Amino acid sequence: MKWRQATRSNANLNKVAIVNQIIPFSCVDGPGSRLVIFLQGCNFNCKNCHNPHTIDLCDSCGDCVPTCPKKALTLIADDNNNRVIWDESLCSQCDICLSVCPKQSTPKTQQYSVREILDLIRSQVHFINGVTVSGGEASLQLPFIIALFRAMQSSPDLSHLSCMIDSNGSLSLNGWQQVLPFIQGAMIDLKAWQQDTHHYITGRGNHRIFSTLKMLAELGKLYEVRLLHIPRVSDFDSEVDAVAHYLTQLPSNVRVKLNAFQHHGVTGEALMWPSCTEAQMRQLANDLTQRGVNNLILPDIYL
Ligand code: SF4
Ligand code: SF4
């Protein structure tokens, strides 16, 4: 029996995620100072995405390899499968590889096992209050997240760190039930109020997001709901009565973060959309406040 438990534990520590980026300290991705792991891959296709190369998984087609001016990319045959290897030490971050990729992907990802991430967390443990898993859409790599947070909570030197997920809210309720015992809270994006508008912006409806918000709020695990204000595109201003009524029904400790649409990193049609000015954001905030919404968090900068 002990042998079987040890085998399972090793299997969990060896679980691997495809990681786009790790930030050792962030103060905008959950409470306090946090190490943030951005996982590759998303199931939405938001027109406003600031990191569109995080959406698809690389299929190792190799198109980007010869375009790299620093020879930081290598295509290798691994067990009869092609694989692109990125050498970060050679990379100048010119992003030519991103511009030639026929998918919305990047060769600049790395695989990390739970064991390797635990080592990274240990190297930062005296400077952070917790760990946030973000994306892309974090929940697409749910087994890795569960294995990581489970391992943190069973490690005496890491169990004091809070575990949070930053998500688009599309995970099924069954999926949330699996991960809820291992997280202290979640930050959930709501990109639009009406189905049609949400579908137009993200390519998906918002039924699941409302189900997620309801369940997390009922269980005391909704840390923050994030509304993206895109003037003349998203609909939180035109639907402000219904939006405010909904937000006032959430537990009073839930933060309502207003994000202002900006052009940084976006491509295609969204470049034609107007960016959100500070005045437009303050107008929406005032409209919500007048209707009883508290706990509003506004952007610090508008770039
Ligand atoms: S970003 Fe890095 S890997 Fe990509 S083309 Fe430039 S140097 Fe090469
Ligand atoms: S990053 Fe894009 S271009 Fe490069 S190998 Fe992967 S799918 Fe092909």
PDB file of C-alpha atoms and ligand atoms in Angstrom:
ATOM      1  CA  MET A   1       0.000   0.000   0.000  1.00  0.00           C
ATOM      2  CA  LYS A   2       2.798   2.415   0.951  1.00  0.00           C
ATOM      3  CA  TRP A   3       4.531   1.551  -2.300  1.00  0.00           C
ATOM      4  CA  ARG A   4       1.358   2.426  -4.241  1.00  0.00           C
ATOM      5  CA  GLN A   5       1.013   5.762  -2.407  1.00  0.00           C
ATOM      6  CA  ALA A   6       4.652   6.622  -3.134  1.00  0.00           C
ATOM      7  CA  THR A   7       4.137   5.765  -6.815  1.00  0.00           C
ATOM      8  CA  ARG A   8       1.063   8.032  -6.995  1.00  0.00           C
ATOM      9  CA  SER A   9       2.890  10.839  -5.253  1.00  0.00           C
ATOM     10  CA  ASN A  10       5.779  10.575  -7.708  1.00  0.00           C
ATOM     11  CA  ALA A  11       3.344  10.513 -10.638  1.00  0.00           C
ATOM     12  CA  ASN A  12       1.772  13.740  -9.354  1.00  0.00           C
ATOM     13  CA  LEU A  13       5.154  15.423  -8.890  1.00  0.00           C
ATOM     14  CA  ASN A  14       6.093  14.418 -12.428  1.00  0.00           C
ATOM     15  CA  LYS A  15       2.938  15.917 -13.993  1.00  0.00           C
ATOM     16  CA  VAL A  16       3.957  18.477 -16.577  1.00  0.00           C
ATOM     17  CA  ALA A  17       2.442  21.759 -17.787  1.00  0.00           C
ATOM     18  CA  ILE A  18       3.175  23.805 -20.883  1.00  0.00           C
ATOM     19  CA  VAL A  19       4.164  27.165 -19.464  1.00  0.00           C
ATOM     20  CA  ASN A  20       4.253  30.434 -21.374  1.00  0.00           C
ATOM     21  CA  GLN A  21       5.783  32.521 -18.617  1.00  0.00           C
ATOM     22  CA  ILE A  22       6.459  32.621 -14.898  1.00  0.00           C
ATOM     23  CA  ILE A  23       6.553  35.916 -13.004  1.00  0.00           C
ATOM     24  CA  PRO A  24       8.226  35.618  -9.594  1.00  0.00           C
ATOM     25  CA  PHE A  25       6.391  38.622  -8.071  1.00  0.00           C
ATOM     26  CA  SER A  26       3.107  40.222  -8.990  1.00  0.00           C
ATOM     27  CA  CYS A  27       0.788  42.390  -6.923  1.00  0.00           C
ATOM     28  CA  VAL A  28      -2.129  42.441  -9.425  1.00  0.00           C
ATOM     29  CA  ASP A  29      -2.901  38.718  -9.671  1.00  0.00           C
ATOM     30  CA  GLY A  30      -4.574  38.063  -6.350  1.00  0.00           C
ATOM     31  CA  PRO A  31      -3.937  39.088  -2.744  1.00  0.00           C
ATOM     32  CA  GLY A  32      -0.473  40.218  -1.720  1.00  0.00           C
ATOM     33  CA  SER A  33       2.708  39.408  -3.564  1.00  0.00           C
ATOM     34  CA  ARG A  34       2.400  36.333  -5.742  1.00  0.00           C
ATOM     35  CA  LEU A  35       4.353  34.062  -8.007  1.00  0.00           C
ATOM     36  CA  VAL A  36       2.271  33.738 -11.181  1.00  0.00           C
ATOM     37  CA  ILE A  37       2.400  30.861 -13.646  1.00  0.00           C
ATOM     38  CA  PHE A  38       0.945  31.639 -17.084  1.00  0.00           C
ATOM     39  CA  LEU A  39      -0.053  28.418 -18.842  1.00  0.00           C
ATOM     40  CA  GLN A  40      -0.148  28.125 -22.624  1.00  0.00           C
ATOM     41  CA  GLY A  41      -3.469  27.541 -24.410  1.00  0.00           C
ATOM     42  CA  CYS A  42      -6.932  29.084 -24.286  1.00  0.00           C
ATOM     43  CA  ASN A  43     -10.424  27.951 -25.287  1.00  0.00           C
ATOM     44  CA  PHE A  44     -11.610  31.507 -26.015  1.00  0.00           C
ATOM     45  CA  ASN A  45     -10.582  33.494 -29.048  1.00  0.00           C
ATOM     46  CA  CYS A  46     -11.020  37.021 -27.751  1.00  0.00           C
ATOM     47  CA  LYS A  47     -10.696  39.741 -30.341  1.00  0.00           C
ATOM     48  CA  ASN A  48      -9.223  41.958 -27.635  1.00  0.00           C
ATOM     49  CA  CYS A  49      -6.566  39.439 -26.510  1.00  0.00           C
ATOM     50  CA  HIS A  50      -3.348  41.180 -25.473  1.00  0.00           C
ATOM     51  CA  ASN A  51      -1.329  37.955 -25.830  1.00  0.00           C
ATOM     52  CA  PRO A  52      -2.863  36.171 -28.841  1.00  0.00           C
ATOM     53  CA  HIS A  53       0.163  33.871 -29.170  1.00  0.00           C
ATOM     54  CA  THR A  54      -0.882  32.229 -25.885  1.00  0.00           C
ATOM     55  CA  ILE A  55      -4.110  30.883 -27.415  1.00  0.00           C
ATOM     56  CA  ASP A  56      -2.982  27.824 -29.409  1.00  0.00           C
ATOM     57  CA  LEU A  57      -0.637  25.010 -28.545  1.00  0.00           C
ATOM     58  CA  CYS A  58       2.381  24.751 -30.858  1.00  0.00           C
ATOM     59  CA  ASP A  59       2.068  21.829 -33.287  1.00  0.00           C
ATOM     60  CA  SER A  60       5.807  21.856 -34.056  1.00  0.00           C
ATOM     61  CA  CYS A  61       5.270  22.586 -37.727  1.00  0.00           C
ATOM     62  CA  GLY A  62       8.737  24.165 -37.699  1.00  0.00           C
ATOM     63  CA  ASP A  63       7.814  27.245 -39.788  1.00  0.00           C
ATOM     64  CA  CYS A  64       9.308  29.639 -37.250  1.00  0.00           C
ATOM     65  CA  VAL A  65      12.618  27.790 -36.802  1.00  0.00           C
ATOM     66  CA  PRO A  66      14.570  29.127 -39.830  1.00  0.00           C
ATOM     67  CA  THR A  67      13.307  32.692 -39.258  1.00  0.00           C
ATOM     68  CA  CYS A  68      14.981  33.068 -35.875  1.00  0.00           C
ATOM     69  CA  PRO A  69      17.934  35.464 -36.304  1.00  0.00           C
ATOM     70  CA  LYS A  70      19.593  34.192 -33.127  1.00  0.00           C
ATOM     71  CA  LYS A  71      19.331  30.466 -33.896  1.00  0.00           C
ATOM     72  CA  ALA A  72      17.470  30.048 -30.632  1.00  0.00           C
ATOM     73  CA  LEU A  73      15.047  27.514 -32.154  1.00  0.00           C
ATOM     74  CA  THR A  74      15.790  23.917 -33.102  1.00  0.00           C
ATOM     75  CA  LEU A  75      13.479  21.326 -34.623  1.00  0.00           C
ATOM     76  CA  ILE A  76      14.271  17.867 -33.308  1.00  0.00           C
ATOM     77  CA  ALA A  77      12.738  14.461 -33.959  1.00  0.00           C
ATOM     78  CA  ASP A  78      11.776  13.003 -30.614  1.00  0.00           C
ATOM     79  CA  ASP A  79      10.278   9.467 -30.611  1.00  0.00           C
ATOM     80  CA  ASN A  80       9.209  10.029 -34.217  1.00  0.00           C
ATOM     81  CA  ASN A  81       7.515  13.310 -33.295  1.00  0.00           C
ATOM     82  CA  ASN A  82       8.890  16.686 -34.245  1.00  0.00           C
ATOM     83  CA  ARG A  83       9.497  19.064 -31.386  1.00  0.00           C
ATOM     84  CA  VAL A  84      10.667  22.680 -31.363  1.00  0.00           C
ATOM     85  CA  ILE A  85      13.188  23.481 -28.658  1.00  0.00           C
ATOM     86  CA  TRP A  86      13.653  27.092 -27.547  1.00  0.00           C
ATOM     87  CA  ASP A  87      16.978  28.176 -26.084  1.00  0.00           C
ATOM     88  CA  GLU A  88      16.081  31.121 -23.901  1.00  0.00           C
ATOM     89  CA  SER A  89      19.725  32.065 -23.380  1.00  0.00           C
ATOM     90  CA  LEU A  90      20.086  32.825 -27.123  1.00  0.00           C
ATOM     91  CA  CYS A  91      16.717  34.556 -27.573  1.00  0.00           C
ATOM     92  CA  SER A  92      16.648  38.347 -28.042  1.00  0.00           C
ATOM     93  CA  GLN A  93      12.830  38.524 -27.703  1.00  0.00           C
ATOM     94  CA  CYS A  94      12.523  40.040 -31.190  1.00  0.00           C
ATOM     95  CA  ASP A  95       9.230  38.090 -31.631  1.00  0.00           C
ATOM     96  CA  ILE A  96       9.818  37.336 -35.325  1.00  0.00           C
ATOM     97  CA  CYS A  97       8.802  33.751 -34.545  1.00  0.00           C
ATOM     98  CA  LEU A  98       5.419  34.965 -33.285  1.00  0.00           C
ATOM     99  CA  SER A  99       4.825  36.982 -36.433  1.00  0.00           C
ATOM    100  CA  VAL A 100       5.412  34.002 -38.763  1.00  0.00           C
ATOM    101  CA  CYS A 101       3.469  31.413 -36.748  1.00  0.00           C
ATOM    102  CA  PRO A 102       0.387  30.333 -38.737  1.00  0.00           C
ATOM    103  CA  LYS A 103      -1.375  29.541 -35.472  1.00  0.00           C
ATOM    104  CA  GLN A 104      -1.850  31.813 -32.453  1.00  0.00           C
ATOM    105  CA  SER A 105       1.075  30.159 -30.780  1.00  0.00           C
ATOM    106  CA  THR A 106       4.691  30.536 -29.790  1.00  0.00           C
ATOM    107  CA  PRO A 107       7.762  28.333 -29.702  1.00  0.00           C
ATOM    108  CA  LYS A 108       8.795  30.179 -26.533  1.00  0.00           C
ATOM    109  CA  THR A 109       7.148  27.846 -24.059  1.00  0.00           C
ATOM    110  CA  GLN A 110       8.705  25.465 -21.609  1.00  0.00           C
ATOM    111  CA  GLN A 111       7.530  22.327 -19.919  1.00  0.00           C
ATOM    112  CA  TYR A 112       7.706  22.338 -16.147  1.00  0.00           C
ATOM    113  CA  SER A 113       6.935  19.444 -13.844  1.00  0.00           C
ATOM    114  CA  VAL A 114       5.208  19.995 -10.524  1.00  0.00           C
ATOM    115  CA  ARG A 115       8.524  19.129  -8.882  1.00  0.00           C
ATOM    116  CA  GLU A 116      10.338  21.879 -10.826  1.00  0.00           C
ATOM    117  CA  ILE A 117       7.678  24.481 -10.017  1.00  0.00           C
ATOM    118  CA  LEU A 118       7.869  23.553  -6.332  1.00  0.00           C
ATOM    119  CA  ASP A 119      11.632  24.223  -6.458  1.00  0.00           C
ATOM    120  CA  LEU A 120      10.932  27.632  -8.041  1.00  0.00           C
ATOM    121  CA  ILE A 121       8.350  28.481  -5.393  1.00  0.00           C
ATOM    122  CA  ARG A 122      10.793  27.468  -2.654  1.00  0.00           C
ATOM    123  CA  SER A 123      13.365  29.869  -4.095  1.00  0.00           C
ATOM    124  CA  GLN A 124      10.825  32.727  -3.675  1.00  0.00           C
ATOM    125  CA  VAL A 125       8.978  31.547  -0.583  1.00  0.00           C
ATOM    126  CA  HIS A 126      10.217  34.336   1.704  1.00  0.00           C
ATOM    127  CA  PHE A 127       8.973  37.039  -0.680  1.00  0.00           C
ATOM    128  CA  ILE A 128       5.485  35.853  -1.633  1.00  0.00           C
ATOM    129  CA  ASN A 129       2.078  35.352  -0.057  1.00  0.00           C
ATOM    130  CA  GLY A 130       0.904  32.820  -2.575  1.00  0.00           C
ATOM    131  CA  VAL A 131       0.818  31.343  -6.051  1.00  0.00           C
ATOM    132  CA  THR A 132      -1.605  32.174  -8.869  1.00  0.00           C
ATOM    133  CA  VAL A 133      -2.108  30.017 -11.944  1.00  0.00           C
ATOM    134  CA  SER A 134      -3.201  32.064 -14.952  1.00  0.00           C
ATOM    135  CA  GLY A 135      -3.086  31.839 -18.739  1.00  0.00           C
ATOM    136  CA  GLY A 136      -4.095  31.551 -21.548  1.00  0.00           C
ATOM    137  CA  GLU A 137      -6.860  29.703 -19.762  1.00  0.00           C
ATOM    138  CA  ALA A 138      -5.386  28.028 -16.726  1.00  0.00           C
ATOM    139  CA  SER A 139      -8.151  25.460 -16.248  1.00  0.00           C
ATOM    140  CA  LEU A 140      -7.284  23.708 -19.527  1.00  0.00           C
ATOM    141  CA  GLN A 141      -4.393  22.131 -17.615  1.00  0.00           C
ATOM    142  CA  LEU A 142      -6.472  21.264 -14.544  1.00  0.00           C
ATOM    143  CA  PRO A 143      -4.726  17.982 -13.541  1.00  0.00           C
ATOM    144  CA  PHE A 144      -1.417  19.849 -13.322  1.00  0.00           C
ATOM    145  CA  ILE A 145      -2.973  22.626 -11.211  1.00  0.00           C
ATOM    146  CA  ILE A 146      -4.527  20.136  -8.815  1.00  0.00           C
ATOM    147  CA  ALA A 147      -1.255  18.208  -8.498  1.00  0.00           C
ATOM    148  CA  LEU A 148       0.695  21.435  -7.878  1.00  0.00           C
ATOM    149  CA  PHE A 149      -1.652  22.893  -5.267  1.00  0.00           C
ATOM    150  CA  ARG A 150      -2.068  19.517  -3.564  1.00  0.00           C
ATOM    151  CA  ALA A 151       1.715  19.174  -3.332  1.00  0.00           C
ATOM    152  CA  MET A 152       2.058  22.719  -1.944  1.00  0.00           C
ATOM    153  CA  GLN A 153      -0.531  22.098   0.716  1.00  0.00           C
ATOM    154  CA  SER A 154       1.064  18.846   1.830  1.00  0.00           C
ATOM    155  CA  SER A 155       4.533  20.458   2.049  1.00  0.00           C
ATOM    156  CA  PRO A 156       5.072  21.978   5.528  1.00  0.00           C
ATOM    157  CA  ASP A 157       7.312  24.731   4.136  1.00  0.00           C
ATOM    158  CA  LEU A 158       4.754  25.824   1.477  1.00  0.00           C
ATOM    159  CA  SER A 159       1.370  25.108   3.047  1.00  0.00           C
ATOM    160  CA  HIS A 160       1.006  28.701   4.321  1.00  0.00           C
ATOM    161  CA  LEU A 161       0.936  30.064   0.729  1.00  0.00           C
ATOM    162  CA  SER A 162      -2.491  30.786  -0.746  1.00  0.00           C
ATOM    163  CA  CYS A 163      -3.411  29.139  -4.044  1.00  0.00           C
ATOM    164  CA  MET A 164      -5.496  31.086  -6.577  1.00  0.00           C
ATOM    165  CA  ILE A 165      -6.731  30.626 -10.141  1.00  0.00           C
ATOM    166  CA  ASP A 166      -7.193  33.404 -12.689  1.00  0.00           C
ATOM    167  CA  SER A 167      -9.732  32.084 -15.207  1.00  0.00           C
ATOM    168  CA  ASN A 168     -12.164  32.980 -17.975  1.00  0.00           C
ATOM    169  CA  GLY A 169     -14.766  31.030 -15.995  1.00  0.00           C
ATOM    170  CA  SER A 170     -15.499  28.443 -18.674  1.00  0.00           C
ATOM    171  CA  LEU A 171     -14.523  25.413 -16.587  1.00  0.00           C
ATOM    172  CA  SER A 172     -17.433  23.041 -15.930  1.00  0.00           C
ATOM    173  CA  LEU A 173     -18.925  22.913 -12.440  1.00  0.00           C
ATOM    174  CA  ASN A 174     -17.572  19.370 -12.162  1.00  0.00           C
ATOM    175  CA  GLY A 175     -14.100  20.671 -12.957  1.00  0.00           C
ATOM    176  CA  TRP A 176     -14.402  23.389 -10.319  1.00  0.00           C
ATOM    177  CA  GLN A 177     -15.513  20.787  -7.749  1.00  0.00           C
ATOM    178  CA  GLN A 178     -12.246  18.937  -8.355  1.00  0.00           C
ATOM    179  CA  VAL A 179     -10.000  21.933  -7.815  1.00  0.00           C
ATOM    180  CA  LEU A 180     -11.981  23.843  -5.156  1.00  0.00           C
ATOM    181  CA  PRO A 181     -10.536  21.902  -2.175  1.00  0.00           C
ATOM    182  CA  PHE A 182      -7.093  23.136  -3.196  1.00  0.00           C
ATOM    183  CA  ILE A 183      -7.715  26.850  -3.841  1.00  0.00           C
ATOM    184  CA  GLN A 184      -8.468  29.780  -1.582  1.00  0.00           C
ATOM    185  CA  GLY A 185     -10.063  31.794  -4.357  1.00  0.00           C
ATOM    186  CA  ALA A 186     -10.468  32.649  -8.016  1.00  0.00           C
ATOM    187  CA  MET A 187     -10.418  35.738 -10.220  1.00  0.00           C
ATOM    188  CA  ILE A 188     -12.982  35.428 -13.027  1.00  0.00           C
ATOM    189  CA  ASP A 189     -13.294  37.507 -16.200  1.00  0.00           C
ATOM    190  CA  LEU A 190     -16.691  38.582 -17.481  1.00  0.00           C
ATOM    191  CA  LYS A 191     -16.129  40.060 -20.928  1.00  0.00           C
ATOM    192  CA  ALA A 192     -19.711  41.166 -21.644  1.00  0.00           C
ATOM    193  CA  TRP A 193     -23.183  41.076 -20.157  1.00  0.00           C
ATOM    194  CA  GLN A 194     -25.326  39.937 -23.086  1.00  0.00           C
ATOM    195  CA  GLN A 195     -24.773  36.557 -24.739  1.00  0.00           C
ATOM    196  CA  ASP A 196     -24.496  38.054 -28.223  1.00  0.00           C
ATOM    197  CA  THR A 197     -21.933  40.618 -27.170  1.00  0.00           C
ATOM    198  CA  HIS A 198     -19.912  38.060 -25.242  1.00  0.00           C
ATOM    199  CA  HIS A 199     -19.983  35.729 -28.220  1.00  0.00           C
ATOM    200  CA  TYR A 200     -18.906  38.519 -30.547  1.00  0.00           C
ATOM    201  CA  ILE A 201     -15.925  39.430 -28.348  1.00  0.00           C
ATOM    202  CA  THR A 202     -14.754  35.974 -27.229  1.00  0.00           C
ATOM    203  CA  GLY A 203     -16.232  33.469 -29.699  1.00  0.00           C
ATOM    204  CA  ARG A 204     -18.125  31.816 -26.808  1.00  0.00           C
ATOM    205  CA  GLY A 205     -21.280  32.490 -24.804  1.00  0.00           C
ATOM    206  CA  ASN A 206     -21.253  33.475 -21.139  1.00  0.00           C
ATOM    207  CA  HIS A 207     -23.646  30.918 -19.567  1.00  0.00           C
ATOM    208  CA  ARG A 208     -20.808  28.977 -18.001  1.00  0.00           C
ATOM    209  CA  ILE A 209     -19.215  32.106 -16.613  1.00  0.00           C
ATOM    210  CA  PHE A 210     -22.391  33.036 -14.764  1.00  0.00           C
ATOM    211  CA  SER A 211     -22.647  29.448 -13.431  1.00  0.00           C
ATOM    212  CA  THR A 212     -19.028  29.643 -12.278  1.00  0.00           C
ATOM    213  CA  LEU A 213     -19.544  33.028 -10.610  1.00  0.00           C
ATOM    214  CA  LYS A 214     -22.649  31.783  -8.807  1.00  0.00           C
ATOM    215  CA  MET A 215     -20.989  28.647  -7.484  1.00  0.00           C
ATOM    216  CA  LEU A 216     -17.770  30.365  -6.405  1.00  0.00           C
ATOM    217  CA  ALA A 217     -19.724  33.155  -4.706  1.00  0.00           C
ATOM    218  CA  GLU A 218     -21.904  30.658  -2.810  1.00  0.00           C
ATOM    219  CA  LEU A 219     -18.833  28.765  -1.625  1.00  0.00           C
ATOM    220  CA  GLY A 220     -16.939  31.898  -0.590  1.00  0.00           C
ATOM    221  CA  LYS A 221     -14.235  31.340  -3.208  1.00  0.00           C
ATOM    222  CA  LEU A 222     -14.909  34.253  -5.554  1.00  0.00           C
ATOM    223  CA  TYR A 223     -12.088  36.702  -4.862  1.00  0.00           C
ATOM    224  CA  GLU A 224     -12.621  39.012  -7.827  1.00  0.00           C
ATOM    225  CA  VAL A 225     -14.826  39.482 -10.874  1.00  0.00           C
ATOM    226  CA  ARG A 226     -13.225  41.427 -13.709  1.00  0.00           C
ATOM    227  CA  LEU A 227     -15.250  43.484 -16.175  1.00  0.00           C
ATOM    228  CA  LEU A 228     -13.622  44.618 -19.395  1.00  0.00           C
ATOM    229  CA  HIS A 229     -14.885  48.016 -20.566  1.00  0.00           C
ATOM    230  CA  ILE A 230     -14.562  48.469 -24.334  1.00  0.00           C
ATOM    231  CA  PRO A 231     -16.466  51.657 -25.216  1.00  0.00           C
ATOM    232  CA  ARG A 232     -19.102  51.013 -27.914  1.00  0.00           C
ATOM    233  CA  VAL A 233     -18.203  47.272 -28.010  1.00  0.00           C
ATOM    234  CA  SER A 234     -18.755  45.714 -24.576  1.00  0.00           C
ATOM    235  CA  ASP A 235     -22.085  46.438 -22.937  1.00  0.00           C
ATOM    236  CA  PHE A 236     -21.562  47.056 -19.233  1.00  0.00           C
ATOM    237  CA  ASP A 237     -22.419  50.746 -19.684  1.00  0.00           C
ATOM    238  CA  SER A 238     -25.534  50.225 -21.810  1.00  0.00           C
ATOM    239  CA  GLU A 239     -26.736  47.453 -19.455  1.00  0.00           C
ATOM    240  CA  VAL A 240     -25.653  49.228 -16.297  1.00  0.00           C
ATOM    241  CA  ASP A 241     -28.904  48.728 -14.355  1.00  0.00           C
ATOM    242  CA  ALA A 242     -28.855  44.944 -14.797  1.00  0.00           C
ATOM    243  CA  VAL A 243     -25.082  44.730 -14.277  1.00  0.00           C
ATOM    244  CA  ALA A 244     -25.243  46.763 -11.070  1.00  0.00           C
ATOM    245  CA  HIS A 245     -28.160  44.712  -9.750  1.00  0.00           C
ATOM    246  CA  TYR A 246     -26.201  41.517 -10.402  1.00  0.00           C
ATOM    247  CA  LEU A 247     -23.020  42.804  -8.758  1.00  0.00           C
ATOM    248  CA  THR A 248     -24.834  43.984  -5.632  1.00  0.00           C
ATOM    249  CA  GLN A 249     -26.127  40.439  -5.111  1.00  0.00           C
ATOM    250  CA  LEU A 250     -22.560  39.096  -4.818  1.00  0.00           C
ATOM    251  CA  PRO A 251     -21.005  38.769  -1.345  1.00  0.00           C
ATOM    252  CA  SER A 252     -19.808  42.175  -0.169  1.00  0.00           C
ATOM    253  CA  ASN A 253     -16.160  41.065   0.030  1.00  0.00           C
ATOM    254  CA  VAL A 254     -15.962  40.220  -3.687  1.00  0.00           C
ATOM    255  CA  ARG A 255     -13.774  42.725  -5.499  1.00  0.00           C
ATOM    256  CA  VAL A 256     -15.145  44.144  -8.760  1.00  0.00           C
ATOM    257  CA  LYS A 257     -12.203  45.047 -10.952  1.00  0.00           C
ATOM    258  CA  LEU A 258     -12.810  47.290 -13.960  1.00  0.00           C
ATOM    259  CA  ASN A 259     -10.348  46.787 -16.797  1.00  0.00           C
ATOM    260  CA  ALA A 260      -9.953  49.417 -19.511  1.00  0.00           C
ATOM    261  CA  PHE A 261      -9.485  48.140 -23.066  1.00  0.00           C
ATOM    262  CA  GLN A 262      -6.195  49.262 -24.604  1.00  0.00           C
ATOM    263  CA  HIS A 263      -4.509  48.384 -27.877  1.00  0.00           C
ATOM    264  CA  HIS A 264      -1.280  46.955 -26.467  1.00  0.00           C
ATOM    265  CA  GLY A 265      -0.623  43.565 -28.075  1.00  0.00           C
ATOM    266  CA  VAL A 266      -3.998  43.255 -29.845  1.00  0.00           C
ATOM    267  CA  THR A 267      -4.282  42.335 -33.506  1.00  0.00           C
ATOM    268  CA  GLY A 268      -6.913  42.472 -36.263  1.00  0.00           C
ATOM    269  CA  GLU A 269     -10.360  44.000 -35.904  1.00  0.00           C
ATOM    270  CA  ALA A 270      -9.835  45.073 -32.287  1.00  0.00           C
ATOM    271  CA  LEU A 271      -7.210  47.583 -33.405  1.00  0.00           C
ATOM    272  CA  MET A 272     -10.113  49.585 -34.861  1.00  0.00           C
ATOM    273  CA  TRP A 273     -11.952  49.675 -31.545  1.00  0.00           C
ATOM    274  CA  PRO A 274     -11.570  52.801 -29.417  1.00  0.00           C
ATOM    275  CA  SER A 275      -9.419  52.379 -26.336  1.00  0.00           C
ATOM    276  CA  CYS A 276     -11.032  53.191 -23.001  1.00  0.00           C
ATOM    277  CA  THR A 277     -10.099  56.567 -21.548  1.00  0.00           C
ATOM    278  CA  GLU A 278      -9.849  57.340 -17.863  1.00  0.00           C
ATOM    279  CA  ALA A 279     -12.950  59.568 -18.171  1.00  0.00           C
ATOM    280  CA  GLN A 280     -14.972  56.719 -19.728  1.00  0.00           C
ATOM    281  CA  MET A 281     -13.844  54.357 -16.998  1.00  0.00           C
ATOM    282  CA  ARG A 282     -14.728  56.835 -14.265  1.00  0.00           C
ATOM    283  CA  GLN A 283     -18.164  57.310 -15.847  1.00  0.00           C
ATOM    284  CA  LEU A 284     -18.846  53.565 -15.704  1.00  0.00           C
ATOM    285  CA  ALA A 285     -17.520  53.396 -12.142  1.00  0.00           C
ATOM    286  CA  ASN A 286     -19.763  56.304 -11.089  1.00  0.00           C
ATOM    287  CA  ASP A 287     -22.790  54.707 -12.740  1.00  0.00           C
ATOM    288  CA  LEU A 288     -22.149  51.455 -10.877  1.00  0.00           C
ATOM    289  CA  THR A 289     -21.430  53.191  -7.563  1.00  0.00           C
ATOM    290  CA  GLN A 290     -24.659  55.206  -7.792  1.00  0.00           C
ATOM    291  CA  ARG A 291     -26.503  51.907  -8.137  1.00  0.00           C
ATOM    292  CA  GLY A 292     -24.936  50.483  -4.976  1.00  0.00           C
ATOM    293  CA  VAL A 293     -21.870  48.621  -6.260  1.00  0.00           C
ATOM    294  CA  ASN A 294     -19.000  48.736  -3.782  1.00  0.00           C
ATOM    295  CA  ASN A 295     -15.521  47.265  -3.829  1.00  0.00           C
ATOM    296  CA  LEU A 296     -14.726  48.704  -7.246  1.00  0.00           C
ATOM    297  CA  ILE A 297     -11.073  48.546  -8.300  1.00  0.00           C
ATOM    298  CA  LEU A 298     -10.085  50.911 -11.141  1.00  0.00           C
ATOM    299  CA  PRO A 299      -6.959  50.764 -13.314  1.00  0.00           C
ATOM    300  CA  ASP A 300      -3.895  52.657 -12.099  1.00  0.00           C
ATOM    301  CA  ILE A 301      -2.772  53.517 -15.612  1.00  0.00           C
ATOM    302  CA  TYR A 302      -4.338  53.919 -19.050  1.00  0.00           C
ATOM    303  CA  LEU A 303      -1.852  52.995 -21.779  1.00  0.00           C
TER     304      LEU A 303
HETATM  305  S1  SF4 B   1      11.855  35.922 -30.177  1.00  0.00           S
HETATM  306 FE1  SF4 B   1      13.638  34.666 -29.713  1.00  0.00          FE
HETATM  307  S2  SF4 B   1      13.114  32.659 -30.513  1.00  0.00           S
HETATM  308 FE2  SF4 B   1      11.692  34.113 -31.465  1.00  0.00          FE
HETATM  309  S3  SF4 B   1      12.678  34.720 -33.407  1.00  0.00           S
HETATM  310 FE3  SF4 B   1      13.313  36.247 -31.882  1.00  0.00          FE
HETATM  311  S4  SF4 B   1      15.254  35.468 -31.052  1.00  0.00           S
HETATM  312 FE4  SF4 B   1      14.259  33.767 -32.122  1.00  0.00          FE
HETATM  313  S1  SF4 B   2       5.343  28.224 -32.804  1.00  0.00           S
HETATM  314 FE1  SF4 B   2       3.982  28.229 -34.590  1.00  0.00          FE
HETATM  315  S2  SF4 B   2       5.361  28.300 -36.381  1.00  0.00           S
HETATM  316 FE2  SF4 B   2       6.603  27.688 -34.634  1.00  0.00          FE
HETATM  317  S3  SF4 B   2       6.608  25.461 -34.684  1.00  0.00           S
HETATM  318 FE3  SF4 B   2       4.938  26.087 -33.315  1.00  0.00          FE
HETATM  319  S4  SF4 B   2       3.091  26.170 -34.596  1.00  0.00           S
HETATM  320 FE4  SF4 B   2       4.882  26.130 -35.988  1.00  0.00          FE
END
